[in-house]
Amino acid sequence: MQSTNRRFLRATIFSFALLIMAAVAASLLLHQKVDNVAVAVSEHAQKMNVDSKSTSLELKFVTVLVSEINGLQSISYGLAGGAFATLFAALMAALWVSHKIDLQERLVEGYKLAEESDRRRKREFEALCNISCALAGNGDFEYKATRYVEEFARVAEAEWLSLRMPDNRGEGLRFVVVGAGLAKSIPAALLNDSGSLGEEALRDGLNIVVNDYSAHSESETDITRLGVNSVALLPIFSKGGTLGLVTVFSKQIDHFNEARVKLLSDVLDGVWPLLENALLEDNQKHTEERLRETARLASIGGLAAGVAHEVNNRLTNILGYSQMLLNEDHPETFREDLETVISESQRAAKIIRNLQLFARRSVTDMNPAHINEILSRALDLKQHEFVKSEISVDLDLAEDLPKVLIDEHQLIQVIVNILTNAQQAMESIQRTRELSVRTTISGEKVRIRIQDSGPGIPPGRKKLIFEPFYTTKEVGMGTGLGLSICHGIIQEHQGAIWSSSLPGQGATFNIELPAWYGQEEEQVSGRQPSAATVRHGHVLAVDDDPQMRNLLQRSLEQDEYEVDLAEDGAEAWKLIQANTYDCVLLDLKMPEMNGKELFRLMQGSPKGMADKVIFITGDTADMDSQEFVASYNNPVMQKPFQLDDLMSVVHEVTAEPTRTWAESRYES
């Protein structure tokens, strides 16, 4: 408005000045004409004075005329001087008014700038307060970060804002959260990585502002389709290094002017310590959760080991007595029932063995194994749950695959965890639930591919699923073994694990492990000595379970062995001191004196019967037992075992009394 008034006033003064200039010109012209007339009259008067014929009346008229003309000259001079004075005054007035208007406009502009700066500082202060409250409040880091970016987006007056932070494994930036400012929804395209612009901002440590994004050479098509015209990438740096990257998206062209970018930078500079503290607190909580989870899994592992030991004892009895009955003469239908009992007992034993491997916690024990066998054992653990959840399994296991060098129980953990995730994902859908399991060879790698028909992994989350404690599941879901641990296990095996997914089309997990072409030590196992070398002799069976002792006694006596029984190590030691045995069947886990303590006493005995010991154990998950039996060359029978397998080993131990069992097992 003031600018319009200023233009009108200047136009008026200019018009007035033109009028005055016209008056000055007219007065000057009049003065010139009067001068001309005065000159002409003067010349005429002189002629009349010379001319004697002129009358006195004419002379008098000429004299009066000259006098009037002189008066007009004076008036014209006065008009010209007044016009000049008026013009000068008008010009001075115009200059003064213009200066006054300029001064007023400058004062108004300064006031506006001060008012805008005050509003900006006020917005900055409010944003800092709101963000500080969000970061210092309750909730996990993702919740706090969501509130943080939403508030930041409102300060930026932009549609969206995303936050990314360095990946824990040093693999670039990981998506944390995206928030909506002016927009009402969050498109999936914003969940992708920030591209080369983000890498450039972090590398150079400088803000990158693109106010015509669609025309930029490094623009992302998915982003431009959203109508984004301006993008600002603002790196966050803490004292410890790179803390993250904030990317602001706006649909307005030239949205990020210098003042707005400065405001956003000031807000970032003010809150990064709080953001860093919130992240540290969240990491501390995760560490505490991991410790609790480790303790819980350890207790579950111990419980599983104890239960498995007891169940294995019962299964051994069931299998042993059933096999003894099967060796007798019975009707065919009765024999078929016995075979069913044996088959189901063996199946139960297999499940218990896999459960023990799953619960076991130990250092990595790498051995060559067939990957198809590991997959089958893991699927056996999940078979019942798959049936209940109506999940069909399509197996396509390649034949003649090379072995892989693995820790069997760790790899079973990984596969069971992936299978459980697939099961829980497919339980959320109503369509057909299908699980596909494939094995192939790819160069020098053996590959496992597990694909489900669930809802798939949300876009932008593929990199997050291997983060520690990242989950999309409800409380109580899952096995307690996260994909981050699976990732670590596969890395320890010099392998790789990755996922792929399309929304609504299920998720696929791939595992690659190096093929193993090493040489295994030739071992003669299960060798039945000839009848001429079998020497039936005196056997001591030591076990705290009375049914097991009875089973061992009956089985050994059928092969014409003389059998002594002991229910614990103390009783067995008394018998050993009084007798010489050709074979000792020794259970490791017993009350009072256990099998390990008895074996050490036998090692110090001059009778040399320690080499005649066959260890019997039902606890494959106990690390002490595993390390103990691994330190000796004595044979080990894992419960539940087949009676035929046990008798085969007993025959070998008793067949050649002058050689140890280990010496008879390995050919030089």
mmCIF file of C-alpha atoms in Angstrom, residues 143-438:
data_model
loop_
_atom_site.group_PDB
_atom_site.id
_atom_site.type_symbol
_atom_site.label_atom_id
_atom_site.label_comp_id
_atom_site.label_asym_id
_atom_site.label_seq_id
_atom_site.Cartn_x
_atom_site.Cartn_y
_atom_site.Cartn_z
ATOM 1 C CA TYR A 143 8.552 -44.437 18.838
ATOM 2 C CA LYS A 144 10.706 -41.480 19.877
ATOM 3 C CA ALA A 145 12.206 -41.184 16.409
ATOM 4 C CA THR A 146 8.718 -41.171 14.852
ATOM 5 C CA ARG A 147 7.645 -38.222 17.001
ATOM 6 C CA TYR A 148 10.946 -36.538 16.240
ATOM 7 C CA VAL A 149 10.570 -36.680 12.442
ATOM 8 C CA GLU A 150 6.878 -35.705 12.534
ATOM 9 C CA GLU A 151 7.682 -32.568 14.524
ATOM 10 C CA PHE A 152 10.661 -31.824 12.302
ATOM 11 C CA ALA A 153 8.470 -32.166 9.190
ATOM 12 C CA ARG A 154 6.020 -29.597 10.613
ATOM 13 C CA VAL A 155 8.871 -27.163 11.282
ATOM 14 C CA ALA A 156 10.105 -27.651 7.716
ATOM 15 C CA GLU A 157 6.542 -27.148 6.391
ATOM 16 C CA ALA A 158 7.176 -30.167 4.172
ATOM 17 C CA GLU A 159 5.164 -33.239 3.222
ATOM 18 C CA TRP A 160 7.533 -35.952 4.493
ATOM 19 C CA LEU A 161 10.743 -36.445 6.392
ATOM 20 C CA SER A 162 12.826 -39.607 6.844
ATOM 21 C CA LEU A 163 15.572 -40.538 9.300
ATOM 22 C CA ARG A 164 18.348 -42.992 8.513
ATOM 23 C CA MET A 165 21.218 -44.060 10.732
ATOM 24 C CA PRO A 166 24.439 -46.030 10.182
ATOM 25 C CA ASP A 167 24.047 -49.788 9.965
ATOM 26 C CA ASN A 168 25.528 -51.700 12.905
ATOM 27 C CA ARG A 169 27.432 -53.953 10.504
ATOM 28 C CA GLY A 170 28.980 -51.039 8.622
ATOM 29 C CA GLU A 171 26.861 -51.604 5.515
ATOM 30 C CA GLY A 172 25.803 -47.978 4.923
ATOM 31 C CA LEU A 173 22.615 -46.398 6.224
ATOM 32 C CA ARG A 174 19.634 -48.275 7.554
ATOM 33 C CA PHE A 175 16.088 -46.962 7.460
ATOM 34 C CA VAL A 176 14.796 -45.945 10.915
ATOM 35 C CA VAL A 177 11.506 -44.131 10.461
ATOM 36 C CA VAL A 178 9.595 -41.796 8.137
ATOM 37 C CA GLY A 179 7.074 -39.202 9.267
ATOM 38 C CA ALA A 180 4.327 -37.199 7.557
ATOM 39 C CA GLY A 181 4.124 -33.423 7.966
ATOM 40 C CA LEU A 182 1.657 -31.782 5.591
ATOM 41 C CA ALA A 183 0.801 -35.125 3.971
ATOM 42 C CA LYS A 184 -1.724 -37.551 5.466
ATOM 43 C CA SER A 185 -0.054 -40.815 4.445
ATOM 44 C CA ILE A 186 3.418 -42.249 3.933
ATOM 45 C CA PRO A 187 4.159 -43.754 0.475
ATOM 46 C CA ALA A 188 6.229 -46.930 0.270
ATOM 47 C CA ALA A 189 8.756 -45.238 -2.042
ATOM 48 C CA LEU A 190 10.085 -43.214 0.897
ATOM 49 C CA LEU A 191 11.162 -46.405 2.655
ATOM 50 C CA ASN A 192 13.901 -47.049 0.099
ATOM 51 C CA ASP A 193 17.466 -45.892 0.651
ATOM 52 C CA SER A 194 18.457 -42.268 0.046
ATOM 53 C CA GLY A 195 20.530 -43.055 -3.046
ATOM 54 C CA SER A 196 23.704 -41.351 -4.174
ATOM 55 C CA LEU A 197 22.623 -37.933 -2.858
ATOM 56 C CA GLY A 198 22.509 -39.296 0.678
ATOM 57 C CA GLU A 199 25.923 -40.895 0.286
ATOM 58 C CA GLU A 200 27.304 -37.604 -1.013
ATOM 59 C CA ALA A 201 25.840 -35.629 1.911
ATOM 60 C CA LEU A 202 27.395 -37.994 4.428
ATOM 61 C CA ARG A 203 30.728 -38.205 2.629
ATOM 62 C CA ASP A 204 31.155 -34.430 2.328
ATOM 63 C CA GLY A 205 29.466 -33.599 5.630
ATOM 64 C CA LEU A 206 27.426 -30.830 3.987
ATOM 65 C CA ASN A 207 23.752 -30.063 3.477
ATOM 66 C CA ILE A 208 22.473 -30.826 -0.021
ATOM 67 C CA VAL A 209 19.468 -28.805 -1.232
ATOM 68 C CA VAL A 210 17.729 -29.572 -4.527
ATOM 69 C CA ASN A 211 14.901 -27.112 -5.276
ATOM 70 C CA ASP A 212 14.064 -28.563 -8.701
ATOM 71 C CA TYR A 213 14.272 -32.264 -7.913
ATOM 72 C CA SER A 214 12.645 -33.651 -11.048
ATOM 73 C CA ALA A 215 15.298 -31.960 -13.200
ATOM 74 C CA HIS A 216 18.199 -33.233 -11.107
ATOM 75 C CA SER A 217 20.411 -35.888 -12.694
ATOM 76 C CA GLU A 218 20.334 -38.112 -9.596
ATOM 77 C CA SER A 219 16.620 -37.885 -8.856
ATOM 78 C CA GLU A 220 14.683 -41.078 -8.068
ATOM 79 C CA THR A 221 11.735 -41.885 -10.333
ATOM 80 C CA ASP A 222 9.630 -43.249 -7.469
ATOM 81 C CA ILE A 223 10.113 -39.980 -5.572
ATOM 82 C CA THR A 224 9.298 -37.678 -8.484
ATOM 83 C CA ARG A 225 6.079 -39.637 -9.068
ATOM 84 C CA LEU A 226 4.924 -38.455 -5.653
ATOM 85 C CA GLY A 227 5.068 -34.868 -6.864
ATOM 86 C CA VAL A 228 8.214 -34.028 -4.919
ATOM 87 C CA ASN A 229 9.904 -30.906 -6.299
ATOM 88 C CA SER A 230 12.305 -29.956 -3.495
ATOM 89 C CA VAL A 231 14.546 -32.174 -1.367
ATOM 90 C CA ALA A 232 16.933 -31.279 1.452
ATOM 91 C CA LEU A 233 19.434 -33.799 2.817
ATOM 92 C CA LEU A 234 20.853 -32.814 6.189
ATOM 93 C CA PRO A 235 23.558 -34.987 7.799
ATOM 94 C CA ILE A 236 23.639 -35.245 11.601
ATOM 95 C CA PHE A 237 27.062 -35.353 13.201
ATOM 96 C CA SER A 238 27.866 -36.005 16.836
ATOM 97 C CA LYS A 239 31.159 -35.953 18.665
ATOM 98 C CA GLY A 240 31.503 -39.664 17.990
ATOM 99 C CA GLY A 241 31.036 -39.343 14.221
ATOM 100 C CA THR A 242 28.085 -39.724 11.867
ATOM 101 C CA LEU A 243 24.806 -40.027 13.728
ATOM 102 C CA GLY A 244 22.379 -40.111 10.812
ATOM 103 C CA LEU A 245 20.810 -38.418 7.803
ATOM 104 C CA VAL A 246 17.565 -36.429 7.675
ATOM 105 C CA THR A 247 15.877 -36.169 4.263
ATOM 106 C CA VAL A 248 13.049 -33.627 3.842
ATOM 107 C CA PHE A 249 10.620 -33.867 0.909
ATOM 108 C CA SER A 250 8.394 -31.002 -0.321
ATOM 109 C CA LYS A 251 6.031 -30.678 -3.256
ATOM 110 C CA GLN A 252 6.820 -26.949 -3.587
ATOM 111 C CA ILE A 253 9.456 -25.721 -6.011
ATOM 112 C CA ASP A 254 12.223 -23.647 -4.377
ATOM 113 C CA HIS A 255 10.837 -24.591 -0.987
ATOM 114 C CA PHE A 256 14.164 -24.721 0.810
ATOM 115 C CA ASN A 257 15.371 -21.133 0.855
ATOM 116 C CA GLU A 258 18.377 -20.038 2.861
ATOM 117 C CA ALA A 259 16.329 -19.065 5.922
ATOM 118 C CA ARG A 260 14.446 -22.379 6.042
ATOM 119 C CA VAL A 261 17.605 -24.454 5.649
ATOM 120 C CA LYS A 262 19.244 -22.468 8.442
ATOM 121 C CA LEU A 263 16.238 -23.074 10.677
ATOM 122 C CA LEU A 264 16.375 -26.821 10.049
ATOM 123 C CA SER A 265 20.135 -26.916 10.611
ATOM 124 C CA ASP A 266 19.759 -25.022 13.895
ATOM 125 C CA VAL A 267 17.095 -27.455 15.075
ATOM 126 C CA LEU A 268 19.335 -30.402 14.195
ATOM 127 C CA ASP A 269 22.286 -28.856 16.000
ATOM 128 C CA GLY A 270 20.130 -28.412 19.065
ATOM 129 C CA VAL A 271 18.716 -31.936 19.329
ATOM 130 C CA TRP A 272 21.477 -34.319 18.184
ATOM 131 C CA PRO A 273 22.728 -34.874 21.773
ATOM 132 C CA LEU A 274 19.210 -35.874 22.815
ATOM 133 C CA LEU A 275 18.867 -38.132 19.779
ATOM 134 C CA GLU A 276 22.195 -39.769 20.585
ATOM 135 C CA ASN A 277 21.171 -40.282 24.230
ATOM 136 C CA ALA A 278 17.863 -41.826 23.178
ATOM 137 C CA LEU A 279 19.736 -44.235 20.885
ATOM 138 C CA LEU A 280 22.197 -45.165 23.654
ATOM 139 C CA GLU A 281 19.342 -45.781 26.090
ATOM 140 C CA ASP A 282 17.603 -47.957 23.533
ATOM 141 C CA ASN A 283 20.795 -49.943 22.878
ATOM 142 C CA GLN A 284 21.229 -50.421 26.612
ATOM 143 C CA LYS A 285 17.683 -51.752 26.899
ATOM 144 C CA HIS A 286 18.323 -54.128 23.997
ATOM 145 C CA THR A 287 21.512 -55.328 25.664
ATOM 146 C CA GLU A 288 19.626 -55.981 28.889
ATOM 147 C CA GLU A 289 16.898 -57.772 26.939
ATOM 148 C CA ARG A 290 19.542 -59.895 25.208
ATOM 149 C CA LEU A 291 21.078 -60.827 28.562
ATOM 150 C CA ARG A 292 17.664 -61.795 29.908
ATOM 151 C CA GLU A 293 16.944 -63.688 26.708
ATOM 152 C CA THR A 294 20.266 -65.491 26.959
ATOM 153 C CA ALA A 295 19.526 -66.448 30.558
ATOM 154 C CA ARG A 296 16.038 -67.606 29.579
ATOM 155 C CA LEU A 297 17.344 -69.692 26.699
ATOM 156 C CA ALA A 298 20.041 -71.140 28.938
ATOM 157 C CA SER A 299 17.433 -72.185 31.494
ATOM 158 C CA ILE A 300 15.247 -73.623 28.727
ATOM 159 C CA GLY A 301 18.265 -75.464 27.378
ATOM 160 C CA GLY A 302 19.031 -76.914 30.798
ATOM 161 C CA LEU A 303 15.401 -77.921 31.276
ATOM 162 C CA ALA A 304 15.262 -79.468 27.814
ATOM 163 C CA ALA A 305 18.457 -81.409 28.495
ATOM 164 C CA GLY A 306 17.093 -82.783 31.752
ATOM 165 C CA VAL A 307 13.755 -83.719 30.237
ATOM 166 C CA ALA A 308 15.452 -85.267 27.210
ATOM 167 C CA HIS A 309 17.657 -87.392 29.474
ATOM 168 C CA GLU A 310 14.664 -88.812 31.301
ATOM 169 C CA VAL A 311 12.663 -89.335 28.122
ATOM 170 C CA ASN A 312 15.632 -91.066 26.489
ATOM 171 C CA ASN A 313 15.808 -93.494 29.414
ATOM 172 C CA ARG A 314 12.135 -94.365 28.950
ATOM 173 C CA LEU A 315 12.489 -94.653 25.180
ATOM 174 C CA THR A 316 15.486 -96.945 25.563
ATOM 175 C CA ASN A 317 13.423 -99.275 27.731
ATOM 176 C CA ILE A 318 10.487 -99.195 25.329
ATOM 177 C CA LEU A 319 12.707 -99.907 22.340
ATOM 178 C CA GLY A 320 14.719 -102.587 24.132
ATOM 179 C CA TYR A 321 11.805 -104.588 25.494
ATOM 180 C CA SER A 322 9.930 -104.275 22.190
ATOM 181 C CA GLN A 323 12.944 -105.603 20.292
ATOM 182 C CA MET A 324 13.293 -108.493 22.728
ATOM 183 C CA LEU A 325 9.637 -109.382 22.196
ATOM 184 C CA LEU A 326 10.061 -109.065 18.456
ATOM 185 C CA ASN A 327 12.815 -111.704 18.580
ATOM 186 C CA GLU A 328 10.371 -114.176 20.078
ATOM 187 C CA ASP A 329 7.744 -116.243 18.247
ATOM 188 C CA HIS A 330 4.470 -114.249 18.115
ATOM 189 C CA PRO A 331 1.464 -113.998 15.761
ATOM 190 C CA GLU A 332 1.951 -111.733 12.753
ATOM 191 C CA THR A 333 -0.532 -109.082 13.931
ATOM 192 C CA PHE A 334 1.281 -108.918 17.276
ATOM 193 C CA ARG A 335 4.606 -108.525 15.503
ATOM 194 C CA GLU A 336 3.197 -105.729 13.365
ATOM 195 C CA ASP A 337 2.073 -103.923 16.522
ATOM 196 C CA LEU A 338 5.526 -104.341 18.003
ATOM 197 C CA GLU A 339 7.114 -102.948 14.862
ATOM 198 C CA THR A 340 4.777 -99.939 15.107
ATOM 199 C CA VAL A 341 5.845 -99.387 18.719
ATOM 200 C CA ILE A 342 9.506 -99.582 17.700
ATOM 201 C CA SER A 343 9.004 -97.263 14.727
ATOM 202 C CA GLU A 344 7.173 -94.634 16.788
ATOM 203 C CA SER A 345 9.759 -94.885 19.568
ATOM 204 C CA GLN A 346 12.524 -94.308 17.062
ATOM 205 C CA ARG A 347 10.630 -91.317 15.702
ATOM 206 C CA ALA A 348 10.248 -89.912 19.232
ATOM 207 C CA ALA A 349 13.958 -90.509 19.828
ATOM 208 C CA LYS A 350 14.765 -88.525 16.692
ATOM 209 C CA ILE A 351 12.630 -85.601 17.852
ATOM 210 C CA ILE A 352 14.320 -85.630 21.262
ATOM 211 C CA ARG A 353 17.742 -85.717 19.619
ATOM 212 C CA ASN A 354 16.890 -82.685 17.490
ATOM 213 C CA LEU A 355 15.474 -80.904 20.524
ATOM 214 C CA GLN A 356 18.729 -81.521 22.388
ATOM 215 C CA LEU A 357 20.725 -80.120 19.493
ATOM 216 C CA PHE A 358 18.456 -77.066 19.335
ATOM 217 C CA ALA A 359 18.755 -76.381 23.083
ATOM 218 C CA ARG A 360 22.483 -76.988 23.229
ATOM 219 C CA ARG A 361 24.759 -73.999 23.891
ATOM 220 C CA SER A 362 28.419 -74.573 23.092
ATOM 221 C CA VAL A 363 31.383 -73.388 21.126
ATOM 222 C CA THR A 364 31.193 -73.994 17.405
ATOM 223 C CA ASP A 365 31.907 -77.664 16.608
ATOM 224 C CA MET A 366 32.461 -77.884 12.856
ATOM 225 C CA ASN A 367 32.065 -81.235 11.140
ATOM 226 C CA PRO A 368 31.268 -82.269 7.556
ATOM 227 C CA ALA A 369 27.581 -83.075 7.056
ATOM 228 C CA HIS A 370 24.953 -83.468 4.343
ATOM 229 C CA ILE A 371 22.772 -80.375 4.182
ATOM 230 C CA ASN A 372 19.710 -82.380 3.116
ATOM 231 C CA GLU A 373 19.899 -84.413 6.340
ATOM 232 C CA ILE A 374 20.066 -81.222 8.422
ATOM 233 C CA LEU A 375 17.020 -79.836 6.609
ATOM 234 C CA SER A 376 15.087 -83.054 7.169
ATOM 235 C CA ARG A 377 15.843 -82.989 10.892
ATOM 236 C CA ALA A 378 14.729 -79.363 11.172
ATOM 237 C CA LEU A 379 11.517 -80.111 9.258
ATOM 238 C CA ASP A 380 10.842 -83.064 11.569
ATOM 239 C CA LEU A 381 10.846 -80.632 14.491
ATOM 240 C CA LYS A 382 8.224 -78.457 12.769
ATOM 241 C CA GLN A 383 6.122 -81.180 11.151
ATOM 242 C CA HIS A 384 3.436 -81.319 13.844
ATOM 243 C CA GLU A 385 3.010 -77.531 13.897
ATOM 244 C CA PHE A 386 2.843 -77.388 10.110
ATOM 245 C CA VAL A 387 0.052 -79.969 10.094
ATOM 246 C CA LYS A 388 -1.896 -78.005 12.711
ATOM 247 C CA SER A 389 -1.449 -74.778 10.730
ATOM 248 C CA GLU A 390 -2.459 -76.503 7.448
ATOM 249 C CA ILE A 391 0.876 -75.733 5.799
ATOM 250 C CA SER A 392 1.925 -77.971 2.938
ATOM 251 C CA VAL A 393 5.652 -78.486 2.371
ATOM 252 C CA ASP A 394 7.153 -78.881 -1.106
ATOM 253 C CA LEU A 395 10.618 -80.454 -0.901
ATOM 254 C CA ASP A 396 13.055 -80.322 -3.800
ATOM 255 C CA LEU A 397 16.409 -81.495 -2.442
ATOM 256 C CA ALA A 398 19.168 -81.867 -4.990
ATOM 257 C CA GLU A 399 20.958 -85.209 -5.021
ATOM 258 C CA ASP A 400 24.723 -85.715 -4.884
ATOM 259 C CA LEU A 401 25.348 -82.418 -3.121
ATOM 260 C CA PRO A 402 28.812 -82.041 -1.613
ATOM 261 C CA LYS A 403 29.036 -81.950 2.147
ATOM 262 C CA VAL A 404 29.314 -78.706 4.088
ATOM 263 C CA LEU A 405 31.498 -78.037 7.122
ATOM 264 C CA ILE A 406 29.026 -76.965 9.810
ATOM 265 C CA ASP A 407 28.035 -77.050 13.429
ATOM 266 C CA GLU A 408 24.906 -79.170 13.102
ATOM 267 C CA HIS A 409 22.992 -77.840 16.083
ATOM 268 C CA GLN A 410 23.671 -74.197 15.128
ATOM 269 C CA LEU A 411 22.494 -74.712 11.560
ATOM 270 C CA ILE A 412 19.375 -76.487 12.826
ATOM 271 C CA GLN A 413 18.722 -73.415 14.995
ATOM 272 C CA VAL A 414 18.959 -71.169 11.949
ATOM 273 C CA ILE A 415 16.643 -73.302 9.810
ATOM 274 C CA VAL A 416 14.081 -73.824 12.591
ATOM 275 C CA ASN A 417 13.977 -70.084 13.189
ATOM 276 C CA ILE A 418 13.326 -69.368 9.490
ATOM 277 C CA LEU A 419 10.677 -72.100 9.356
ATOM 278 C CA THR A 420 8.979 -70.686 12.455
ATOM 279 C CA ASN A 421 8.945 -67.183 10.973
ATOM 280 C CA ALA A 422 7.407 -68.573 7.789
ATOM 281 C CA GLN A 423 4.771 -70.469 9.779
ATOM 282 C CA GLN A 424 3.754 -67.396 11.781
ATOM 283 C CA ALA A 425 3.647 -65.238 8.645
ATOM 284 C CA MET A 426 1.400 -67.697 6.789
ATOM 285 C CA GLU A 427 -0.941 -68.068 9.766
ATOM 286 C CA SER A 428 -1.973 -64.443 9.178
ATOM 287 C CA ILE A 429 -3.379 -65.153 5.687
ATOM 288 C CA GLN A 430 -6.510 -66.953 4.562
ATOM 289 C CA ARG A 431 -5.278 -68.287 1.226
ATOM 290 C CA THR A 432 -3.420 -71.550 0.640
ATOM 291 C CA ARG A 433 -0.365 -71.915 2.854
ATOM 292 C CA GLU A 434 2.604 -73.388 1.031
ATOM 293 C CA LEU A 435 6.229 -73.739 2.027
ATOM 294 C CA SER A 436 8.876 -74.523 -0.568
ATOM 295 C CA VAL A 437 12.299 -75.862 0.467
ATOM 296 C CA ARG A 438 15.023 -76.250 -2.176
#
